């Protein structure tokens, strides 16, 4: 019997028991769909995290520091002391900037347009940040038009701002923002520049930034002094050294009374931790999906054993007229692989749809399974047919012709 005949017989056997074949495929379909959705979602989430970290400047260092003076509140001199110390670390650092976000309810107006938290979605809502003339460099922005914040703007408390690309589009639509005036909480600000887009997905919201001089904190943060800073090191080695030096300096700045708190962390550490977490997540999700495939495979083995029992007499006739064991094994393996292959194709199709829906709902963008995942899933479904169909096939080929012909 040639290969073409074997496929034809296998197809007729599957078609003769449509309901049973469909239920057998269901285990493969569910298992493969789970594999594709879980693994592809993990890949989409990993890509989101990569985009998030890619939006950050390499070798950046996050510094948070607050020192409290008894009877006064935050020490206003901390910022200047930190700037002065970082200036002495010019062998390691290329710049430092405040990075305080204004979380209060803000109202931005331009012409007849008014943007508030209540009437603007999270994806479009501009984020107000306080920074200095080094903000663009430290945060990895590139100016598309206009100019950047200057030292004079900081010192003179000039009411000017620089907009991220998405914030500019949300506020001005297609008009040129540079030179225009907007109102933020009743205060008039002149737009002096617009940044280039940082990424397509903008996971960190960098393109929604509205940058203001940090010396204007009195207007928005009730004169609360800056506590968040971003410093950028020259390279990975310099970042490690700078973190150690800054921790030592801030430890001394707090004094023995410990009237304050500080933390110094490099983004390089977060990236390494994130990569390890991504790897563990993929293994965990893949393991869960593998269990469902195992259950489906056991179902296939069970049905193939039933098929062998039903076709015992047919097997006896074939062996009586000279069929070899290998042809019997091949026949049942082809049937098992055909069931798994058909179920695999359906599972992949549902997996593609499910991945797109899950990623859109959870991550906010449509992601599709990668080619390696798709091809690997289909090949794995065929492998399931071989693995779980082998025992029934061997059992069928081992039947004695006389015993098989006596079967009812």
PDB file of C-alpha atoms in Angstrom, residues 3 25 35 46 55 92 95 119 128 136 138 166-168 175 180 183 205 318 346-347 350 387 391:
ATOM      1  CA  UNK A   3       1.380   6.588   0.917  1.00  0.00           C
ATOM      2  CA  UNK A  25      -9.538  16.982  17.707  1.00  0.00           C
ATOM      3  CA  UNK A  35      -0.136  27.297  23.804  1.00  0.00           C
ATOM      4  CA  UNK A  46       8.020  41.103  26.678  1.00  0.00           C
ATOM      5  CA  UNK A  55      12.270  54.513  25.760  1.00  0.00           C
ATOM      6  CA  UNK A  92      30.925  59.418  35.435  1.00  0.00           C
ATOM      7  CA  UNK A  95      23.775  65.238  33.309  1.00  0.00           C
ATOM      8  CA  UNK A 119     -12.842  64.302  29.582  1.00  0.00           C
ATOM      9  CA  UNK A 128       2.951  67.457  33.187  1.00  0.00           C
ATOM     10  CA  UNK A 136      15.915  66.387  27.027  1.00  0.00           C
ATOM     11  CA  UNK A 138      18.626  62.732  30.366  1.00  0.00           C
ATOM     12  CA  UNK A 166       1.389  63.042  21.172  1.00  0.00           C
ATOM     13  CA  UNK A 167       0.653  65.882  23.602  1.00  0.00           C
ATOM     14  CA  UNK A 168       1.189  68.367  20.768  1.00  0.00           C
ATOM     15  CA  UNK A 175      -1.571  73.300  13.902  1.00  0.00           C
ATOM     16  CA  UNK A 180       1.392  79.299  20.559  1.00  0.00           C
ATOM     17  CA  UNK A 183      -3.409  77.838  29.588  1.00  0.00           C
ATOM     18  CA  UNK A 205       3.772  57.789  28.087  1.00  0.00           C
ATOM     19  CA  UNK A 318      -4.677  -7.373   5.732  1.00  0.00           C
ATOM     20  CA  UNK A 346      -7.892  24.874  13.547  1.00  0.00           C
ATOM     21  CA  UNK A 347      -6.126  25.528  16.862  1.00  0.00           C
ATOM     22  CA  UNK A 350      -8.257  30.258  16.801  1.00  0.00           C
ATOM     23  CA  UNK A 387       3.930   9.978  20.133  1.00  0.00           C
ATOM     24  CA  UNK A 391       1.407   2.528  21.015  1.00  0.00           C
TER      25      UNK A 391
END
